[in-house]
Short mmCIF file of C-alpha atoms and ligand atoms in Angstrom, two decimals:
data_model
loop_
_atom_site.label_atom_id
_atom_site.label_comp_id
_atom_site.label_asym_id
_atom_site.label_seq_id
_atom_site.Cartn_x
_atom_site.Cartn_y
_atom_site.Cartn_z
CA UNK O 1 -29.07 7.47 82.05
CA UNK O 2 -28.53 4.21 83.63
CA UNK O 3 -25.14 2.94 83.37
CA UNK O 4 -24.50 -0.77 81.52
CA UNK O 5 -23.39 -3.14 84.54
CA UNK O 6 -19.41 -3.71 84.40
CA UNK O 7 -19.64 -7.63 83.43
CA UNK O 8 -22.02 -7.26 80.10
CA UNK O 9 -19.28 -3.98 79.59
CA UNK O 10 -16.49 -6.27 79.84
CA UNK O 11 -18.01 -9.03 77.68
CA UNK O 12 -19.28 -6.19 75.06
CA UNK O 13 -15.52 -4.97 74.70
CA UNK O 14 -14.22 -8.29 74.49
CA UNK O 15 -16.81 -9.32 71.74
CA UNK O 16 -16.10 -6.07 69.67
CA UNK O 17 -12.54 -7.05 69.95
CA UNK O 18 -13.14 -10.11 68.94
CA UNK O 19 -14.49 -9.44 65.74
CA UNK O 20 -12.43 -6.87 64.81
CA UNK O 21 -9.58 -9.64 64.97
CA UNK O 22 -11.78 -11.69 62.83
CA UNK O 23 -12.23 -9.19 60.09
CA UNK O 24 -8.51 -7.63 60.21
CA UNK O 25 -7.36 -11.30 59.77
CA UNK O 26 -9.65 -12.20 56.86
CA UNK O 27 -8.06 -8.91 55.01
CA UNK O 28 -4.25 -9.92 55.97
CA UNK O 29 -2.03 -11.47 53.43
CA UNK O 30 -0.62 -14.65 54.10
CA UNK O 31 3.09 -14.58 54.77
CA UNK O 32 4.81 -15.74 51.53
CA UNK O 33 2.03 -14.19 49.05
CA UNK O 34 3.81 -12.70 45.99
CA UNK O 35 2.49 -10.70 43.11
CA UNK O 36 4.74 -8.91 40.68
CA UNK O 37 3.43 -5.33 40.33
CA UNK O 38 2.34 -3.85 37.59
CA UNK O 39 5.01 -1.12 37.17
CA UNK O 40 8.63 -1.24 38.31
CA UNK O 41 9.66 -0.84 41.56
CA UNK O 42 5.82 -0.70 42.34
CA UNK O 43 4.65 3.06 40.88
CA UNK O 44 1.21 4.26 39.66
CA UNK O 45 2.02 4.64 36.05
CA UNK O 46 4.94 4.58 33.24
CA UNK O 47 5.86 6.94 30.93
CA UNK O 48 8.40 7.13 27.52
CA UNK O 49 9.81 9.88 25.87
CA UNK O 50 10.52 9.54 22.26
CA UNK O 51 11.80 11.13 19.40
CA UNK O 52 11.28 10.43 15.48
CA UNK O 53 12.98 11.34 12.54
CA UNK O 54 16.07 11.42 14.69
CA UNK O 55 16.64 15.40 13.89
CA UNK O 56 19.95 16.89 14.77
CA UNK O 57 18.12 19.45 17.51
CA UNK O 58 16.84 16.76 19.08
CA UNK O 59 20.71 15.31 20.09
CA UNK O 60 21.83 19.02 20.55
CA UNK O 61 19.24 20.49 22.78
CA UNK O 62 17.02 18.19 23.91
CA UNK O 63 18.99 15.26 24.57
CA UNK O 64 21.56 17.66 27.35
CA UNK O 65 18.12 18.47 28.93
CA UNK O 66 17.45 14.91 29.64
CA UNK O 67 21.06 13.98 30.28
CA UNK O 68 21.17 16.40 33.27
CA UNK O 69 17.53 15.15 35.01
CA UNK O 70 18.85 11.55 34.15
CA UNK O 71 15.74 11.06 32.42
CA UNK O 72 16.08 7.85 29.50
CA UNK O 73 14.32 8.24 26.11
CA UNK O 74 13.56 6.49 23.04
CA UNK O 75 15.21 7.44 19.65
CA UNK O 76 13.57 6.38 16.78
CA UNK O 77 16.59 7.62 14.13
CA UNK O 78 16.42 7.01 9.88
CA UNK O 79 19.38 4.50 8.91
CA UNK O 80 19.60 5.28 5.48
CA UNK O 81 20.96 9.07 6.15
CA UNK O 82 23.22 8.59 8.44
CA UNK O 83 27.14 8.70 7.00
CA UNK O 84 28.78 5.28 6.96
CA UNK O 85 25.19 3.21 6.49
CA UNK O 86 25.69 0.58 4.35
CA UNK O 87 21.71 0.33 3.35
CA UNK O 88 20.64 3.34 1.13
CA UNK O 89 17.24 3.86 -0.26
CA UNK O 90 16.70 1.76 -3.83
CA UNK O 91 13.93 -0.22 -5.35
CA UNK O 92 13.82 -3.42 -5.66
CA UNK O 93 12.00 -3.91 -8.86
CA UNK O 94 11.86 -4.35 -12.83
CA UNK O 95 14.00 -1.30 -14.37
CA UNK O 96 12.40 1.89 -13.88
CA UNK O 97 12.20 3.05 -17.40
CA UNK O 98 10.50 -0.14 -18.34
CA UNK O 99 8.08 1.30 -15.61
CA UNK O 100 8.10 4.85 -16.72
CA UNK O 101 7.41 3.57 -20.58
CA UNK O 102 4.50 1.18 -19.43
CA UNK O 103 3.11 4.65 -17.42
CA UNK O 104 2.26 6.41 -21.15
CA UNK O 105 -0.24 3.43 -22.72
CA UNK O 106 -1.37 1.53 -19.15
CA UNK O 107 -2.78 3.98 -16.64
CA UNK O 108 -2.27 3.31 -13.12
CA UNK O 109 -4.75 1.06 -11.35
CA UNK O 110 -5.17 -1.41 -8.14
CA UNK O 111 -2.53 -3.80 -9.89
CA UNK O 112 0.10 -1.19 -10.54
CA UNK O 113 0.04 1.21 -8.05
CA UNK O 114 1.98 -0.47 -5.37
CA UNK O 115 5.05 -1.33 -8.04
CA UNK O 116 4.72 2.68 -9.34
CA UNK O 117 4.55 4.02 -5.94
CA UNK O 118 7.45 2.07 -5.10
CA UNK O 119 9.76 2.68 -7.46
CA UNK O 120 8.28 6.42 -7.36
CA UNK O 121 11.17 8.08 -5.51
CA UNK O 122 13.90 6.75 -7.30
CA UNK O 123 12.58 7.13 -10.88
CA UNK O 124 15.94 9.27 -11.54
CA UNK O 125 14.52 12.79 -10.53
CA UNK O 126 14.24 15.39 -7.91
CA UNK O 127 11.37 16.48 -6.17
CA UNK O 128 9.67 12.85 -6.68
CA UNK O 129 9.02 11.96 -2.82
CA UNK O 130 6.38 14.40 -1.91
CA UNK O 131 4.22 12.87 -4.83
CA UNK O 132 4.94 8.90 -3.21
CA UNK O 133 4.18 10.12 0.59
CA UNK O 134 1.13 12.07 -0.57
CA UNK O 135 -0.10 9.29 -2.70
CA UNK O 136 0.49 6.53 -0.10
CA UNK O 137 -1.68 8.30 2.06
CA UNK O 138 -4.24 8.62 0.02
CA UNK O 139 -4.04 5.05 -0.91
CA UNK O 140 -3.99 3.72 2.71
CA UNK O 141 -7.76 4.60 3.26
CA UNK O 142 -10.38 3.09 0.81
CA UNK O 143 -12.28 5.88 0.71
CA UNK O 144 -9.25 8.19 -0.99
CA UNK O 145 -7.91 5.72 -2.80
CA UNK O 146 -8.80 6.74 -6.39
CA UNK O 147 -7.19 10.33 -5.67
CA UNK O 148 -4.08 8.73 -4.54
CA UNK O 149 -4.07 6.22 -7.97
CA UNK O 150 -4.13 9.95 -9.36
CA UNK O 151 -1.73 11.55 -7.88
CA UNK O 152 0.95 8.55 -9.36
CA UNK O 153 -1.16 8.95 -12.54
CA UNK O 154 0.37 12.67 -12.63
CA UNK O 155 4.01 11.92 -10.98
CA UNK O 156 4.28 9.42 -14.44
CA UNK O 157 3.20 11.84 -16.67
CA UNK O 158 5.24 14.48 -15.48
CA UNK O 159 8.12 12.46 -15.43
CA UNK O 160 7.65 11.56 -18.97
CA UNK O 161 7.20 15.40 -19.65
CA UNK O 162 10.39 16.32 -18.56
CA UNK O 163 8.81 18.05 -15.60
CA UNK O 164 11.88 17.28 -13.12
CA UNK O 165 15.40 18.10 -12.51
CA UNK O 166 17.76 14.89 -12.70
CA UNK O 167 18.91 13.12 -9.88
CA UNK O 168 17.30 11.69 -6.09
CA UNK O 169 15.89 13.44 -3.04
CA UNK O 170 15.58 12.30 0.17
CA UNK O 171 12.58 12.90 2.33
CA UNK O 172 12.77 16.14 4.54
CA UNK O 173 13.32 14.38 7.64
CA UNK O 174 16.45 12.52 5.71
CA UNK O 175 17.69 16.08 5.87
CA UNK O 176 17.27 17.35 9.28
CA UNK O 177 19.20 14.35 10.47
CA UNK O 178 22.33 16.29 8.56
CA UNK O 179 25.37 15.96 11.14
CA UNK O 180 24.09 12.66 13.59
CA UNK O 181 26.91 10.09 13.73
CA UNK O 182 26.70 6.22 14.26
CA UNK O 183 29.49 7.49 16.67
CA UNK O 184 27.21 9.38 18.73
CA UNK O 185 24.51 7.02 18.21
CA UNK O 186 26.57 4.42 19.89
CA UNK O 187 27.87 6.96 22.59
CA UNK O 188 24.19 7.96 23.68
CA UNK O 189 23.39 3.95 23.69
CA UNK O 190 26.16 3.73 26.03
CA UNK O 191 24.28 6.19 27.99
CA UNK O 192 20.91 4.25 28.63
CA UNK O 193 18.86 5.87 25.77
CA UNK O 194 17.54 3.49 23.30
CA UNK O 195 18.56 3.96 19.88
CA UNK O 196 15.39 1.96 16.94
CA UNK O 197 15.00 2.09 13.92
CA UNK O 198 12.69 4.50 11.27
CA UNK O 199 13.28 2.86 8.37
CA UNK O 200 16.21 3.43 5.85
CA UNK O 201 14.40 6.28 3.87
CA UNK O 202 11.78 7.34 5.82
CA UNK O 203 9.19 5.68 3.88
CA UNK O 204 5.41 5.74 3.01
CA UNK O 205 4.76 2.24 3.71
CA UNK O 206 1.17 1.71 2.89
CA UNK O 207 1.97 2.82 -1.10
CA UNK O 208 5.14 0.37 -1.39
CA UNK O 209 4.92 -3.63 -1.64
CA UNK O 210 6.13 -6.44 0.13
CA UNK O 211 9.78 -6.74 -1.21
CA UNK O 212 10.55 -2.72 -0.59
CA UNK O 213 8.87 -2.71 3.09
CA UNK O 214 10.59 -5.62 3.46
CA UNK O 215 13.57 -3.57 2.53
CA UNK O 216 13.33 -0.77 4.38
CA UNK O 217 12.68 -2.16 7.67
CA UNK O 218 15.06 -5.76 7.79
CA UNK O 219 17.89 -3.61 6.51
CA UNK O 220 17.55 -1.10 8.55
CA UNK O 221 17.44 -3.30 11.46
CA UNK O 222 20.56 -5.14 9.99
CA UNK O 223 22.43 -1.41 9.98
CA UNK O 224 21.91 -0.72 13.46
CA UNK O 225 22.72 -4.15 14.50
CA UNK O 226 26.00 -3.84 12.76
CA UNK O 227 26.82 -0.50 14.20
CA UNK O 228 25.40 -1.02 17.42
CA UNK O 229 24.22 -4.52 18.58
CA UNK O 230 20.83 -6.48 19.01
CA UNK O 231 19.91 -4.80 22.05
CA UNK O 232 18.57 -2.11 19.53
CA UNK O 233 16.59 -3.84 17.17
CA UNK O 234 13.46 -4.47 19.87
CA UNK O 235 11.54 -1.18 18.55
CA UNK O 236 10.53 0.51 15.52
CA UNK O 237 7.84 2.79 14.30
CA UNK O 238 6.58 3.18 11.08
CA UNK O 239 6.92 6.64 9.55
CA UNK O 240 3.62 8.59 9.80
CA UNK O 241 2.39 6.28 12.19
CA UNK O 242 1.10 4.28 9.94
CA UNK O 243 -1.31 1.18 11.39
CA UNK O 244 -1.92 -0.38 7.80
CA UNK O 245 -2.46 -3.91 7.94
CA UNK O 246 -0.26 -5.11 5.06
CA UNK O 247 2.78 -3.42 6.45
CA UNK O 248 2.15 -4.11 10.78
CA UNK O 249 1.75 -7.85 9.63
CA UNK O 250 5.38 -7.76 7.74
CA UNK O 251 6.79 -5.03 10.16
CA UNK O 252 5.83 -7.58 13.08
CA UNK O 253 7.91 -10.15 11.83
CA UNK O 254 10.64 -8.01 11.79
CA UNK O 255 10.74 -5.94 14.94
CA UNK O 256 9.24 -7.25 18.55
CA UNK O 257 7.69 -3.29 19.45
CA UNK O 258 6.19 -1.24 17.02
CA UNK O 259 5.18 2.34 18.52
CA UNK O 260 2.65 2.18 15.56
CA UNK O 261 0.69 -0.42 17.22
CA UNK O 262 0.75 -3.28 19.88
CA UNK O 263 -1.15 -6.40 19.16
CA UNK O 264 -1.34 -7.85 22.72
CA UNK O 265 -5.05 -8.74 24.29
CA UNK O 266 -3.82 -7.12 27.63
CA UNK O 267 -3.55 -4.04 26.37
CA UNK O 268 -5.96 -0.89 24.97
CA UNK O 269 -4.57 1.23 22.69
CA UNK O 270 -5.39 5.33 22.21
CA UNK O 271 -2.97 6.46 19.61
CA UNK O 272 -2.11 10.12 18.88
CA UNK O 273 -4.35 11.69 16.92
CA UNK O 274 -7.18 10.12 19.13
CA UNK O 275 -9.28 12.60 20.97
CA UNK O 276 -10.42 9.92 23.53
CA UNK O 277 -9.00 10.20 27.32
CA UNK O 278 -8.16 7.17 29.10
CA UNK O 279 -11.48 5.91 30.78
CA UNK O 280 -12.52 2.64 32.28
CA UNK O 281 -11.17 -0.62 30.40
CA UNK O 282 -11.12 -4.25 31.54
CA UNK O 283 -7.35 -4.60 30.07
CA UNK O 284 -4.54 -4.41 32.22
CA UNK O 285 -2.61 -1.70 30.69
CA UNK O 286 -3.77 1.39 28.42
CA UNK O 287 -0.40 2.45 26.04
CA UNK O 288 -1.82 6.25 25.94
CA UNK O 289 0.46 8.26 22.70
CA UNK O 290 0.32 12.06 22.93
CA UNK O 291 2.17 13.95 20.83
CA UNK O 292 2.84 17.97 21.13
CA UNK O 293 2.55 19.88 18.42
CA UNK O 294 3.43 24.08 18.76
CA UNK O 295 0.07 24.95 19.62
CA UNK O 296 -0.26 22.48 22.60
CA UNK O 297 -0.39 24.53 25.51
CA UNK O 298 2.25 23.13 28.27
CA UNK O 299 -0.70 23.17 30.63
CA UNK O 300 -2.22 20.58 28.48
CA UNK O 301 0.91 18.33 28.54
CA UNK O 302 1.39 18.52 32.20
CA UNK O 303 -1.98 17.58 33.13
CA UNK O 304 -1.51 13.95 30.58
CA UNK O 305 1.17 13.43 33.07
CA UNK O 306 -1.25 13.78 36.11
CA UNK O 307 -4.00 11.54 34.78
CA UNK O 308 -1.17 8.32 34.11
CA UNK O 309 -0.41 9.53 37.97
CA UNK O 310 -3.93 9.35 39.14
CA UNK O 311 -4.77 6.34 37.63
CA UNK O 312 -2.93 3.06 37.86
CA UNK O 313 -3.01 1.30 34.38
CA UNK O 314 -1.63 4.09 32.30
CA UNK O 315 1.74 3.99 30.04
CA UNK O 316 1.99 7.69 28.75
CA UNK O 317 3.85 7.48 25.68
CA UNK O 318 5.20 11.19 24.62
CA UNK O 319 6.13 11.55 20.78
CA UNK O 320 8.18 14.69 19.78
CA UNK O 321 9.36 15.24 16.39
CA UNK O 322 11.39 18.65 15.78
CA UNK O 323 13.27 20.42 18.36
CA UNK O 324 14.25 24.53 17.95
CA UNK O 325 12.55 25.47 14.61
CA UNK O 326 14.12 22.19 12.77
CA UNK O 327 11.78 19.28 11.75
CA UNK O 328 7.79 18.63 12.04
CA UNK O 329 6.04 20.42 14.79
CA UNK O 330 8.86 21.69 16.40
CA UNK O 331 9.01 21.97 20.12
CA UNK O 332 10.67 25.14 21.66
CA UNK O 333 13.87 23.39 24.08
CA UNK O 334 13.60 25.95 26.95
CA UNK O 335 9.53 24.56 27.01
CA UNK O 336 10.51 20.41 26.63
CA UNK O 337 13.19 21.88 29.68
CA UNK O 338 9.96 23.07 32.15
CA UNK O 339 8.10 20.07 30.79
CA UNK O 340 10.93 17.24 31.44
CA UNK O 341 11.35 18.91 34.98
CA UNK O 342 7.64 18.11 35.43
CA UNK O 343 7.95 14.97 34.48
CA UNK O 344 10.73 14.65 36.71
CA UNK O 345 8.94 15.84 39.84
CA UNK O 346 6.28 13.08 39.12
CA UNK O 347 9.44 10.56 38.59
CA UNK O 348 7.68 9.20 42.28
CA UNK O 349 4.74 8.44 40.86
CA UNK O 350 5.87 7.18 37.47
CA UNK O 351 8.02 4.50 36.47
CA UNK O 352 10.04 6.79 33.06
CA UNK O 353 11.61 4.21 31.00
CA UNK O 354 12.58 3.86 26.82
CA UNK O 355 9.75 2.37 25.02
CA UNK O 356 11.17 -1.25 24.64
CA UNK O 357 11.89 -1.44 28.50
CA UNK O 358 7.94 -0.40 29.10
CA UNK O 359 7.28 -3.31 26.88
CA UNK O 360 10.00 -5.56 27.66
CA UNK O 361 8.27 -5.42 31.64
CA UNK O 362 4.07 -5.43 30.03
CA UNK O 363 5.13 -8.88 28.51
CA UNK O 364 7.23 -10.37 30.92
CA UNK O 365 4.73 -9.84 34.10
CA UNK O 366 1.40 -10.77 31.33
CA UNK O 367 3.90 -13.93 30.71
CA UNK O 368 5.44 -14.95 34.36
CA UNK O 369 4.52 -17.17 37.00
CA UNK O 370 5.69 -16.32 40.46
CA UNK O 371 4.85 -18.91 43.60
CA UNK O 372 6.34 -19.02 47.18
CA UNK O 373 7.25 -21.54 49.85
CA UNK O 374 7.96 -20.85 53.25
CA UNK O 375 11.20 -23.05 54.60
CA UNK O 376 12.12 -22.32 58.02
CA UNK O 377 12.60 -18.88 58.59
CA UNK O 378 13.01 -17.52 54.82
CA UNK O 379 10.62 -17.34 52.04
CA UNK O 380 11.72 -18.78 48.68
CA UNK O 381 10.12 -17.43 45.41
CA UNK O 382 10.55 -19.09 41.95
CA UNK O 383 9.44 -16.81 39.04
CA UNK O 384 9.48 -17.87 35.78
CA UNK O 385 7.88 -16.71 32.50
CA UNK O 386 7.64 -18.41 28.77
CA UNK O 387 9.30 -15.54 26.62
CA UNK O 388 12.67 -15.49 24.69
CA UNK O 389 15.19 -14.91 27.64
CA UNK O 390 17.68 -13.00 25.82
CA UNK O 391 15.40 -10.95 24.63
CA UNK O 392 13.09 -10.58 27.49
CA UNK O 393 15.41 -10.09 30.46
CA UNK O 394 14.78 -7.16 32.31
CA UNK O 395 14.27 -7.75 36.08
CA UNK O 396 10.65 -7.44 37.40
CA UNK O 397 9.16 -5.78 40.82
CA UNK O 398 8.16 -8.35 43.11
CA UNK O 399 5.70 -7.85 46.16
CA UNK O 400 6.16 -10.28 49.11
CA UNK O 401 3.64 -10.13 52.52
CA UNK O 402 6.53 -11.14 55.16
CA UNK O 403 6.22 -11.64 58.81
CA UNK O 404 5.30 -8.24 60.95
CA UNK O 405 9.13 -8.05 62.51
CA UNK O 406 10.75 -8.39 59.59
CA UNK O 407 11.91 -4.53 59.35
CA UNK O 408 13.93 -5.46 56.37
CA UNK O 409 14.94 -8.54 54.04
CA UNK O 410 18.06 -9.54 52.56
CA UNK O 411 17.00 -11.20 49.37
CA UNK O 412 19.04 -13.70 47.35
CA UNK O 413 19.00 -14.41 43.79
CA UNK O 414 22.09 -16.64 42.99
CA UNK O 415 25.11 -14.12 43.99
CA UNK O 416 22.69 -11.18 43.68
CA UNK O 417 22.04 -9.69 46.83
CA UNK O 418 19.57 -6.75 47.65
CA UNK O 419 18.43 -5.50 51.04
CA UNK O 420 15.56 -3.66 51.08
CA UNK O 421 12.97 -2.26 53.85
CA UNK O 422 10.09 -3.51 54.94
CA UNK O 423 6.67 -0.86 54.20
CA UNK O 424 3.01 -1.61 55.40
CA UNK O 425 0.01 -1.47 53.31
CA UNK O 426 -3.39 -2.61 54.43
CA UNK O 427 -2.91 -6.21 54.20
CA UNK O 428 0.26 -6.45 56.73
CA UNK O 429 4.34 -6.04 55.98
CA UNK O 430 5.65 -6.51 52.65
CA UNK O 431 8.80 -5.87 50.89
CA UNK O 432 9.20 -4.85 47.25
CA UNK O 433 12.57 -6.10 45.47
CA UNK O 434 13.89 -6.85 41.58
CA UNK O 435 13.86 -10.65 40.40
CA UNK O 436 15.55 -11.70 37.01
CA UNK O 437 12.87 -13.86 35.63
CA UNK O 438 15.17 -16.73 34.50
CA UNK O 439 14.16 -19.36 36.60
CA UNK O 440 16.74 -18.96 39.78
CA UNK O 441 15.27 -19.08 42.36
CA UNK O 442 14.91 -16.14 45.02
CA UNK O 443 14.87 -16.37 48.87
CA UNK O 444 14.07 -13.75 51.16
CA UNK O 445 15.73 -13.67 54.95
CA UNK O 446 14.45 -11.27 57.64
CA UNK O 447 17.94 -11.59 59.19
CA UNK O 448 21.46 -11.12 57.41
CA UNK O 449 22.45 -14.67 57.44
ZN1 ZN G 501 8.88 10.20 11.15
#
């Protein structure tokens, strides 16, 4: 083979060079370029733990489990039990014998049921509330709806019979609550674990009207703003999950994060009982609920955890309800120990935050504007974003390119210093760092002063 003369060789190296300058520069970000990333502190995925019906296991077994892998959690805890709450269950309502009386000449129809259902569990009598939660049910889908106009039919006439024993009866989950304090409520809030509200009584939403939702949800924020502060009333959820359109639109005006549902455009949705797996979606973020129950295999839960790692738009939101044989579907705490330790391992990969800070950093980023100037030898960066800032101040992840010999940056946000290192990705140097998104603005030095 005859060998290419030295000249053309030099000239061919030199081209090749040439353009591989060319194309290395088109993909290089320019020095200054800022994005905030879509998780904190830059990871793959997010991922809440949270609790409902706030059951007494769940503070005595679980809760140590988390404490020792510093993992946070969500507590979503019924008010109305609780010793020391102000707001009990009542109706709000005409007098319930009027009610009772009307039930023997008018049966119960579209116009009725929602007063009846209402004032169902406090009618005088034990053994009432099963009747209201299954009948609310019923009611909430159009398709049941006659049966669950029945079922009050029969709580009336049994009532009228004599049927019951005298007196009230909380739900179940009212019960298994038996021994939490606002004391250690306030002490676990003190700890980083957010403490929200599940209603006063635990109630079946879709089968009470406006004034009694209204009830159980404003008051119950109102208790745990008394006995805790406004930091807690950002989340609720529903009991039952409910997504009922009468109650989300009054429960929205009342609390900024329902669990139950999350109205923002950004954002797809695959609730609990969903059999769909996250897939393809042209909204930023997927909120992806999956909730144990005893039969789940821990296999099963593990591998959720590795999809919201694989993928990059996933916010895993875990829902456990009873812990060591007390409460609904109760989870096993030597299991919930392998499976936090899992999650821990993953911690890398996976921003793990309470459910109000996941949202609190969704809306922020979908709601901020960052831009950057370069001024002598620093970069300045001025983020800003249109939400509520008292309520919406948790810092965000910002991504800056800086220059290649910049191995770290000292980065300034009024007296807030942080000094971070300087990574590489494809498109040159960058730093990541936390900015407060309330309007001061940031500068970045690749030298201490
Ligand atoms: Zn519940």
């Amino acid at each position: 083979m005859r060998a290419v003369n030295t000249p053309l060789k030099g000239f061919l190296i030199l081209m090749i060079l040439c353009l591989a300058t060319i194309v290395s520069k088109a993909q290089q970000a320019k020095i200054g370029q800022t994005e905030i990333t879509k998780w904190q502190d830059g990871k793959n995925g997010a991922l809440s733990i949270t609790y409902d019906d706030g059951s007494i296991n769940q503070f005595k077994y679980a809760l140590p489990i988390m404490e020792r892998l510093k993992l946070p959690a969500t507590f979503f805890v019924i008010t109305g039990g609780i010793p020391e709450s102000k707001y009990h269950g009542k109706f709000i309502g005409r007098s319930v014998k009027t009610i009772i009386k009307e039930s023997a000449t008018i049966p119960t129809n579209e116009h009725n049921f929602l007063e009846r259902c209402s004032a169902g569990g406090y009618l005088g009598y034990k053994g009432t509330i099963s009747y209201v939660t299954k009948a609310a049910s019923l009611y909430d889908e159009a398709k049941t709806r006659e049966e669950g106009i029945k079922v009050m039919d029969e709580l009336y006439r049994k009532v009228r019979n004599g049927e019951f024993q005298p007196g009230y009866q909380p739900c179940d989950e009212v019960l298994q609550e038996d021994g939490l304090t606002w004391e250690d409520l306030k002490n676990y809030g003190g700890r980083g674990y957010e403490i929200a509200s599940h209603s006063i009584t635990h109630a079946s939403m879709p089968g009470l009207d406006s004034v009694n939702i209204q009830y159980e949800l404003e008051k119950s924020k109102e208790e745990i703003r008394d006995k805790m502060g406004a930091r807690y009333t950002f989340s609720a959820e529903v009991p039952y999950g409910y997504e009922n359109e009468r109650v989300m639109k009054i429960a929205y005006k009342i609390y900024p994060a329902l669990r139950n549902r999350m109205p923002e455009p950004w954002l797809k949705e695959i609730d609990r009982a969903s059999k769909q797996t996250p897939g393809s979606t042209n909204k930023d973020y997927i909120q992806w609920q999956r909730g144990a129950t005893t039969k789940t295999p821990l296999s099963l839960m593990q591998s959720w955890v590795d999809t919201a790692v694989a993928k990059n738009n996933i916010w895993l939101v875990l829902v456990i309800h009873g812990v060591d044989n007390l409460g609904y579907e109760a989870l096993q705490h030597t299991m919930l120990d392998e499976y936090f330790q899992y999650i821990k391992v993953n911690q890398k990969e996976l921003w793990i935050a309470t459910f109000g800070d996941v949202t609190r950093y969704m809306r922020e980023r979908e709601h901020s504007k960052v831009e950057h100037e370069k001024k002598d030898d620093k970069i300045l960066i001025t983020l800003t974003q249109s939400l509520d800032k008292i309520m919406y101040d948790l810092p965000l992840t910002l991504k800056t390119y800086v220059p290649a010999d910049w191995k770290k940056a000292w980065v300034w946000q009024g007296k807030r210093m942080q000094r971070v290192d300087a990574a590489k990705d494809e498109k040159g140097s960058y730093v990541l760092y936390q900015a407060y998104p309330n309007g001061i603005a940031l500068s970045l030095s690749g030298k201490e002063n």
